[in-house]
Amino acid sequence: MMTDYPMLHFTENNAKLWPFPMIDAVTRVSIVVDAAGRRFTDEGCGGILPANAMAQLLKPAGEVAKA
């Protein structure tokens, strides 16, 4: 499997996250699920593994991180 070095970003405009909208710290303490509510990755490994797993899904933009 090919991997990149992606980062998960918060997609809404939030001044508290400026200038670094990465949500890796949130991902480590959350459960990342697909659009059907199924967990598909190990969130404890940081943001890079979930971001790569998310990129492999059919609908990456439909995935969310729940705290």
CSV table of N, CA, C and O in Angstrom, one decimal:
chain,number,residue,atom,x,y,z
A,1,MET,N,0.8,-1.2,0.0
A,1,MET,CA,0.0,0.0,0.0
A,1,MET,C,0.9,1.2,0.0
A,1,MET,O,1.8,1.4,0.8
A,2,MET,N,0.6,2.2,-0.9
A,2,MET,CA,1.3,3.4,-0.9
A,2,MET,C,0.8,4.4,0.2
A,2,MET,O,-0.4,4.4,0.4
A,3,THR,N,1.7,5.1,0.8
A,3,THR,CA,1.2,6.0,1.8
A,3,THR,C,1.9,7.4,1.5
A,3,THR,O,2.9,7.5,0.9
A,4,ASP,N,1.2,8.4,2.0
A,4,ASP,CA,1.7,9.8,1.9
A,4,ASP,C,1.9,10.3,3.3
A,4,ASP,O,1.7,9.5,4.3
A,5,TYR,N,2.2,11.5,3.5
A,5,TYR,CA,2.3,12.1,4.8
A,5,TYR,C,1.2,13.2,4.9
A,5,TYR,O,1.5,14.4,5.0
A,6,PRO,N,-0.1,12.7,4.9
A,6,PRO,CA,-1.2,13.7,5.0
A,6,PRO,C,-1.5,14.1,6.4
A,6,PRO,O,-1.0,13.5,7.4
A,7,MET,N,-2.2,15.2,6.5
A,7,MET,CA,-2.7,15.6,7.8
A,7,MET,C,-4.2,15.8,7.7
A,7,MET,O,-4.7,16.2,6.7
A,8,LEU,N,-4.9,15.5,8.8
A,8,LEU,CA,-6.4,15.8,8.9
A,8,LEU,C,-6.5,17.2,9.2
A,8,LEU,O,-5.9,17.7,10.2
A,9,HIS,N,-7.4,17.9,8.5
A,9,HIS,CA,-7.7,19.3,8.8
A,9,HIS,C,-9.1,19.6,9.1
A,9,HIS,O,-10.0,18.9,8.7
A,10,PHE,N,-9.3,20.5,10.0
A,10,PHE,CA,-10.7,21.0,10.3
A,10,PHE,C,-11.2,21.8,9.1
A,10,PHE,O,-10.5,22.7,8.6
A,11,THR,N,-12.4,21.5,8.6
A,11,THR,CA,-12.8,22.1,7.4
A,11,THR,C,-13.6,23.4,7.5
A,11,THR,O,-13.8,24.1,6.6
A,12,GLU,N,-14.0,23.7,8.7
A,12,GLU,CA,-14.8,24.9,8.9
A,12,GLU,C,-13.8,26.0,9.4
A,12,GLU,O,-12.7,25.8,9.9
A,13,ASN,N,-14.2,27.3,9.1
A,13,ASN,CA,-13.3,28.4,9.5
A,13,ASN,C,-13.4,28.6,11.0
A,13,ASN,O,-14.5,28.9,11.6
A,14,ASN,N,-12.3,28.4,11.7
A,14,ASN,CA,-12.3,28.5,13.2
A,14,ASN,C,-11.0,29.3,13.6
A,14,ASN,O,-9.9,28.8,13.4
A,15,ALA,N,-11.2,30.5,14.1
A,15,ALA,CA,-10.1,31.4,14.4
A,15,ALA,C,-9.2,30.7,15.5
A,15,ALA,O,-8.0,31.0,15.6
A,16,LYS,N,-9.7,29.9,16.4
A,16,LYS,CA,-8.9,29.3,17.4
A,16,LYS,C,-7.9,28.3,16.8
A,16,LYS,O,-6.8,28.1,17.5
A,17,LEU,N,-8.1,27.8,15.7
A,17,LEU,CA,-7.2,26.9,15.0
A,17,LEU,C,-6.2,27.5,14.1
A,17,LEU,O,-5.3,26.9,13.6
A,18,TRP,N,-6.4,28.8,13.8
A,18,TRP,CA,-5.5,29.5,12.9
A,18,TRP,C,-4.1,29.7,13.5
A,18,TRP,O,-4.0,30.0,14.7
A,19,PRO,N,-3.0,29.5,12.9
A,19,PRO,CA,-2.8,29.2,11.4
A,19,PRO,C,-2.6,27.7,11.2
A,19,PRO,O,-2.2,27.3,10.1
A,20,PHE,N,-2.9,26.8,12.2
A,20,PHE,CA,-2.6,25.4,12.0
A,20,PHE,C,-3.9,24.6,12.3
A,20,PHE,O,-4.2,24.3,13.4
A,21,PRO,N,-4.7,24.4,11.2
A,21,PRO,CA,-6.0,23.7,11.4
A,21,PRO,C,-6.0,22.2,11.5
A,21,PRO,O,-7.0,21.5,11.3
A,22,MET,N,-4.7,21.6,11.8
A,22,MET,CA,-4.6,20.2,11.9
A,22,MET,C,-5.3,19.7,13.1
A,22,MET,O,-5.3,20.3,14.2
A,23,ILE,N,-6.0,18.6,13.0
A,23,ILE,CA,-6.7,18.0,14.2
A,23,ILE,C,-6.2,16.7,14.6
A,23,ILE,O,-6.9,15.8,15.1
A,24,ASP,N,-4.9,16.4,14.4
A,24,ASP,CA,-4.3,15.2,14.8
A,24,ASP,C,-4.5,14.9,16.3
A,24,ASP,O,-4.7,13.8,16.7
A,25,ALA,N,-4.3,15.9,17.2
A,25,ALA,CA,-4.5,15.7,18.6
A,25,ALA,C,-5.9,15.3,18.9
A,25,ALA,O,-6.2,14.4,19.8
A,26,VAL,N,-6.9,15.8,18.2
A,26,VAL,CA,-8.3,15.4,18.4
A,26,VAL,C,-8.5,14.0,17.9
A,26,VAL,O,-9.2,13.2,18.6
A,27,THR,N,-7.9,13.6,16.8
A,27,THR,CA,-8.0,12.3,16.3
A,27,THR,C,-7.5,11.2,17.3
A,27,THR,O,-8.1,10.1,17.4
A,28,ARG,N,-6.4,11.5,18.0
A,28,ARG,CA,-5.8,10.5,18.9
A,28,ARG,C,-6.8,10.1,20.0
A,28,ARG,O,-6.7,9.1,20.6
A,29,VAL,N,-7.7,11.0,20.4
A,29,VAL,CA,-8.6,10.8,21.5
A,29,VAL,C,-10.0,10.6,21.1
A,29,VAL,O,-11.0,10.7,21.8
A,30,SER,N,-10.2,10.3,19.8
A,30,SER,CA,-11.5,10.2,19.2
A,30,SER,C,-11.7,8.8,18.5
A,30,SER,O,-10.8,8.0,18.5
A,31,ILE,N,-12.9,8.6,18.0
A,31,ILE,CA,-13.1,7.4,17.2
A,31,ILE,C,-13.5,7.9,15.8
A,31,ILE,O,-14.4,8.7,15.6
A,32,VAL,N,-12.7,7.5,14.8
A,32,VAL,CA,-12.9,7.9,13.5
A,32,VAL,C,-13.8,6.8,12.8
A,32,VAL,O,-13.4,5.7,12.8
A,33,VAL,N,-14.9,7.3,12.2
A,33,VAL,CA,-15.8,6.3,11.6
A,33,VAL,C,-16.1,6.7,10.2
A,33,VAL,O,-15.9,7.9,9.8
A,34,ASP,N,-16.6,5.7,9.4
A,34,ASP,CA,-17.0,6.1,8.0
A,34,ASP,C,-18.4,6.6,8.0
A,34,ASP,O,-19.0,6.7,9.1
A,35,ALA,N,-18.9,6.8,6.8
A,35,ALA,CA,-20.3,7.4,6.7
A,35,ALA,C,-21.4,6.5,7.3
A,35,ALA,O,-22.4,7.0,7.7
A,36,ALA,N,-21.1,5.2,7.4
A,36,ALA,CA,-22.0,4.3,7.9
A,36,ALA,C,-21.9,4.1,9.4
A,36,ALA,O,-22.6,3.3,10.0
A,37,GLY,N,-20.9,4.8,10.0
A,37,GLY,CA,-20.7,4.7,11.5
A,37,GLY,C,-19.8,3.6,11.9
A,37,GLY,O,-19.7,3.2,13.1
A,38,ARG,N,-19.0,3.0,10.9
A,38,ARG,CA,-18.1,1.9,11.2
A,38,ARG,C,-16.7,2.4,11.4
A,38,ARG,O,-16.2,3.2,10.6
A,39,ARG,N,-16.0,2.0,12.5
A,39,ARG,CA,-14.6,2.4,12.8
A,39,ARG,C,-13.8,1.7,11.7
A,39,ARG,O,-13.9,0.5,11.5
A,40,PHE,N,-12.8,2.4,11.1
A,40,PHE,CA,-12.0,1.8,10.1
A,40,PHE,C,-10.5,2.0,10.2
A,40,PHE,O,-9.7,1.6,9.4
A,41,THR,N,-10.0,2.5,11.4
A,41,THR,CA,-8.6,2.7,11.5
A,41,THR,C,-8.3,2.8,13.0
A,41,THR,O,-9.1,2.8,13.9
A,42,ASP,N,-7.0,2.8,13.3
A,42,ASP,CA,-6.5,2.9,14.7
A,42,ASP,C,-6.1,4.3,14.9
A,42,ASP,O,-5.1,4.8,14.5
A,43,GLU,N,-7.0,5.0,15.6
A,43,GLU,CA,-6.8,6.5,15.8
A,43,GLU,C,-5.6,6.8,16.8
A,43,GLU,O,-5.1,7.9,16.7
A,44,GLY,N,-5.3,5.9,17.6
A,44,GLY,CA,-4.2,6.1,18.6
A,44,GLY,C,-2.8,6.3,18.0
A,44,GLY,O,-1.9,6.7,18.6
A,45,CYS,N,-2.7,6.0,16.7
A,45,CYS,CA,-1.4,6.1,16.0
A,45,CYS,C,-1.2,7.5,15.5
A,45,CYS,O,-0.2,7.7,14.8
A,46,GLY,N,-2.0,8.4,15.8
A,46,GLY,CA,-1.8,9.8,15.3
A,46,GLY,C,-2.7,10.1,14.1
A,46,GLY,O,-3.5,9.3,13.7
A,47,GLY,N,-2.5,11.2,13.5
A,47,GLY,CA,-3.3,11.6,12.4
A,47,GLY,C,-2.9,11.1,11.0
A,47,GLY,O,-3.7,11.0,10.1
A,48,ILE,N,-1.6,10.6,10.8
A,48,ILE,CA,-1.2,10.2,9.5
A,48,ILE,C,-1.8,8.9,9.1
A,48,ILE,O,-2.3,8.7,8.0
A,49,LEU,N,-1.9,7.9,10.0
A,49,LEU,CA,-2.5,6.6,9.7
A,49,LEU,C,-4.0,6.8,9.4
A,49,LEU,O,-4.5,6.3,8.3
A,50,PRO,N,-4.8,7.5,10.2
A,50,PRO,CA,-6.2,7.7,9.8
A,50,PRO,C,-6.4,8.5,8.5
A,50,PRO,O,-7.3,8.2,7.7
A,51,ALA,N,-5.5,9.4,8.3
A,51,ALA,CA,-5.6,10.2,7.0
A,51,ALA,C,-5.4,9.3,5.8
A,51,ALA,O,-6.1,9.4,4.8
A,52,ASN,N,-4.4,8.5,5.9
A,52,ASN,CA,-4.1,7.5,4.8
A,52,ASN,C,-5.2,6.5,4.6
A,52,ASN,O,-5.7,6.2,3.5
A,53,ALA,N,-5.8,6.0,5.7
A,53,ALA,CA,-6.9,5.1,5.7
A,53,ALA,C,-8.1,5.8,5.1
A,53,ALA,O,-8.9,5.2,4.3
A,54,MET,N,-8.3,7.1,5.4
A,54,MET,CA,-9.5,7.8,4.9
A,54,MET,C,-9.3,8.0,3.4
A,54,MET,O,-10.3,8.0,2.7
A,55,ALA,N,-8.1,8.3,3.0
A,55,ALA,CA,-7.9,8.5,1.5
A,55,ALA,C,-8.2,7.3,0.7
A,55,ALA,O,-8.5,7.4,-0.5
A,56,GLN,N,-8.1,6.1,1.3
A,56,GLN,CA,-8.4,4.8,0.6
A,56,GLN,C,-9.9,4.5,0.5
A,56,GLN,O,-10.2,3.7,-0.3
A,57,LEU,N,-10.7,5.2,1.2
A,57,LEU,CA,-12.1,5.0,1.2
A,57,LEU,C,-12.8,5.5,-0.1
A,57,LEU,O,-12.2,6.4,-0.8
A,58,LEU,N,-13.9,5.0,-0.5
A,58,LEU,CA,-14.6,5.4,-1.7
A,58,LEU,C,-15.1,6.9,-1.6
A,58,LEU,O,-15.1,7.6,-2.6
A,59,LYS,N,-15.5,7.3,-0.4
A,59,LYS,CA,-16.0,8.7,-0.2
A,59,LYS,C,-15.3,9.3,0.9
A,59,LYS,O,-15.8,9.5,2.0
A,60,PRO,N,-14.0,9.7,0.7
A,60,PRO,CA,-13.2,10.3,1.9
A,60,PRO,C,-13.8,11.5,2.5
A,60,PRO,O,-13.7,11.7,3.7
A,61,ALA,N,-14.5,12.3,1.7
A,61,ALA,CA,-15.1,13.6,2.3
A,61,ALA,C,-16.3,13.3,3.2
A,61,ALA,O,-16.7,14.1,3.9
A,62,GLY,N,-16.8,12.1,3.1
A,62,GLY,CA,-17.9,11.7,4.0
A,62,GLY,C,-17.6,11.2,5.3
A,62,GLY,O,-18.4,10.8,6.1
A,63,GLU,N,-16.3,11.2,5.7
A,63,GLU,CA,-15.8,10.6,6.9
A,63,GLU,C,-15.7,11.7,8.0
A,63,GLU,O,-15.4,12.8,7.7
A,64,VAL,N,-16.0,11.3,9.2
A,64,VAL,CA,-15.9,12.3,10.3
A,64,VAL,C,-15.2,11.8,11.5
A,64,VAL,O,-15.0,10.6,11.7
A,65,ALA,N,-14.7,12.7,12.4
A,65,ALA,CA,-14.1,12.3,13.6
A,65,ALA,C,-15.1,12.7,14.8
A,65,ALA,O,-15.5,13.8,14.8
A,66,LYS,N,-15.4,11.7,15.6
A,66,LYS,CA,-16.3,12.0,16.7
A,66,LYS,C,-15.5,12.0,18.0
A,66,LYS,O,-14.8,11.0,18.3
A,67,ALA,N,-15.7,13.0,18.9
A,67,ALA,CA,-15.0,13.0,20.2
A,67,ALA,C,-15.9,12.2,21.2
A,67,ALA,O,-17.0,12.2,21.1
